[in-house]
mmCIF file of C-alpha atoms in Angstrom:
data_model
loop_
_atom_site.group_PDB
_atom_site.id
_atom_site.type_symbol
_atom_site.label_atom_id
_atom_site.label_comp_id
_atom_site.label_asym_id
_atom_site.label_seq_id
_atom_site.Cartn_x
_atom_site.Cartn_y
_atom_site.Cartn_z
ATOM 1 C CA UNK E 1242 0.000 0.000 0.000
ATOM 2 C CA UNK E 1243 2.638 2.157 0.648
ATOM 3 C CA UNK E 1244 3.518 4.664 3.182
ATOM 4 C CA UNK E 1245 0.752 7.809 1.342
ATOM 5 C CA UNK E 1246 3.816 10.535 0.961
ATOM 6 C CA UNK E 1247 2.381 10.974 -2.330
ATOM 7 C CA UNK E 1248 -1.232 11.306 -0.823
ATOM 8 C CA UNK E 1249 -2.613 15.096 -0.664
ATOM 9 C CA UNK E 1250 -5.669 13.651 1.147
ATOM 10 C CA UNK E 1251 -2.914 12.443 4.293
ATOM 11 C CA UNK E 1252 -1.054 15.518 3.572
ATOM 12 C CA UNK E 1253 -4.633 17.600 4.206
ATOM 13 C CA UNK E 1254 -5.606 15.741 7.774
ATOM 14 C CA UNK E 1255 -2.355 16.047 9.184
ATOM 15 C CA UNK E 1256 -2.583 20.105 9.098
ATOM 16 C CA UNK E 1257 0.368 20.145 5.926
ATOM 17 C CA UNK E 1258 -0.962 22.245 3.124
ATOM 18 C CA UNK E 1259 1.445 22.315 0.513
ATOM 19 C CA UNK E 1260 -0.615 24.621 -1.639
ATOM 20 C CA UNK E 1261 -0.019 27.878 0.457
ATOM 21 C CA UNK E 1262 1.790 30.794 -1.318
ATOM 22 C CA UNK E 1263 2.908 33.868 -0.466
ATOM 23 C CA UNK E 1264 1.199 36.855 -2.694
ATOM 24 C CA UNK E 1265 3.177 40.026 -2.238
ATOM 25 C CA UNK E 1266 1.140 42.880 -1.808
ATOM 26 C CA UNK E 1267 0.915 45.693 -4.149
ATOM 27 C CA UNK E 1268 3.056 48.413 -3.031
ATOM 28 C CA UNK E 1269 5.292 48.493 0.164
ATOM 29 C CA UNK E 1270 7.106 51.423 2.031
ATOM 30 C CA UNK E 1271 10.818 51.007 1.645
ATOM 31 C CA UNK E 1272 12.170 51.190 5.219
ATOM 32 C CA UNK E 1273 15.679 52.880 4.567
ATOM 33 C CA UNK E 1274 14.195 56.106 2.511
ATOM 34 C CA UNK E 1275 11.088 55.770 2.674
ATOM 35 C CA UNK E 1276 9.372 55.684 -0.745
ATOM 36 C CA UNK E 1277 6.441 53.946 -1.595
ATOM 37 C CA UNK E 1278 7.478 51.089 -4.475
ATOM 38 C CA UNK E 1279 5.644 48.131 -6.435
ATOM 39 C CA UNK E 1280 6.544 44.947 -4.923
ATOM 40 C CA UNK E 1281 6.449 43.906 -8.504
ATOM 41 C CA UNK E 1282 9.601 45.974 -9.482
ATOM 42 C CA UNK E 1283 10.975 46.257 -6.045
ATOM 43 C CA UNK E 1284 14.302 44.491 -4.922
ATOM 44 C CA UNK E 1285 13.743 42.474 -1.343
ATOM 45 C CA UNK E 1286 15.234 40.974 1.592
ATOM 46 C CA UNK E 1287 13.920 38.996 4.496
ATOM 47 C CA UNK E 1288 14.740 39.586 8.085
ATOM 48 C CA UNK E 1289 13.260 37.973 11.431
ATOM 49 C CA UNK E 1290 10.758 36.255 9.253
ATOM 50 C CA UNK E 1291 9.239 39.488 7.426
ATOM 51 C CA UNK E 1292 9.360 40.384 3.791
ATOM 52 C CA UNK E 1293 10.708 43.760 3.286
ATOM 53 C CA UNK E 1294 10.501 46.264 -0.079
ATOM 54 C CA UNK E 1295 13.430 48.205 -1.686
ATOM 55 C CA UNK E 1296 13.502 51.076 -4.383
ATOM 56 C CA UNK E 1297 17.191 49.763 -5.226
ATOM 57 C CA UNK E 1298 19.703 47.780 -4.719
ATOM 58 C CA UNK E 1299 21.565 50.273 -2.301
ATOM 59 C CA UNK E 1300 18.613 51.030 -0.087
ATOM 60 C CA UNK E 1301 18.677 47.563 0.321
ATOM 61 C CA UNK E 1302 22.484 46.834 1.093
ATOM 62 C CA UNK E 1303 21.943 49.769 3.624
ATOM 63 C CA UNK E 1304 18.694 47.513 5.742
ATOM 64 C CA UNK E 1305 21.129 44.216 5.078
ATOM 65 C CA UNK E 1306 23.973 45.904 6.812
ATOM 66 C CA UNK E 1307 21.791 47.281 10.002
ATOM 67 C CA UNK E 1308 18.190 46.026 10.021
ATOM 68 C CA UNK E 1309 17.721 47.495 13.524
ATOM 69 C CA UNK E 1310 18.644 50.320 12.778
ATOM 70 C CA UNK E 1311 15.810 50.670 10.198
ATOM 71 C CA UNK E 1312 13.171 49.038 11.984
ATOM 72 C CA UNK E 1313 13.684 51.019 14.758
ATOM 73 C CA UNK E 1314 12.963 53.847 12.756
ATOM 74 C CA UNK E 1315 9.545 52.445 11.149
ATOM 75 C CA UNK E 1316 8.699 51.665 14.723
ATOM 76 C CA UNK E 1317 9.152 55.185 16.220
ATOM 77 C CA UNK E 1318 7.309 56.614 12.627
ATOM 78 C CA UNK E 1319 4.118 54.718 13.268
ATOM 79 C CA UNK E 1320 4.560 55.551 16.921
ATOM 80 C CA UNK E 1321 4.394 58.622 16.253
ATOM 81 C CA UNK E 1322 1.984 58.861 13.343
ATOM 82 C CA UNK E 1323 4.945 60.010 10.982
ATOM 83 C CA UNK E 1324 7.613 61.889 12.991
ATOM 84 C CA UNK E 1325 10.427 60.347 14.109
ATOM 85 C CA UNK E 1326 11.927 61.873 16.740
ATOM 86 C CA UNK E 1327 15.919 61.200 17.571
#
């Protein structure tokens, strides 16, 4: 009979659901300069689990090289409803 690793109906009971995917949405805030870009066109990186958006591929060397720094920034801006103070 065989041991059903094959089998989306075992795959479905057990919780597995191989048919998930991620859809990206449609336009993201890049976190180093902040510019709205289309996830479409946009370069990306992903730290601590999140996705995160890029205008280029410098913006995005600059979040690789101190994602804290960044985030720590997006965190005070929606703290703060836009400004960030320092």
């Amino acid at each position: 009979m065989g041991h059903g690793h094959n089998s989306r109906t075992k795959q479905s009971e057990g919780g597995s659901n191989t048919d998930l995917r991620w859809i990206a949405p449609e336009s993201a805030i890049d976190p180093v300069c902040g510019i709205t870009v289309h996830t479409n066109a946009a370069k990306s990186a992903v730290h601590d689990g999140h996705v995160f958006y890029f205008c280029s591929r410098e913006c995005r060397e600059r979040f690789e090289a101190a994602p804290d720094t960044y985030l720590n920034q997006e965190s005070a801006t929606l703290e703060t409803g836009g400004a960030v103070h320092g």
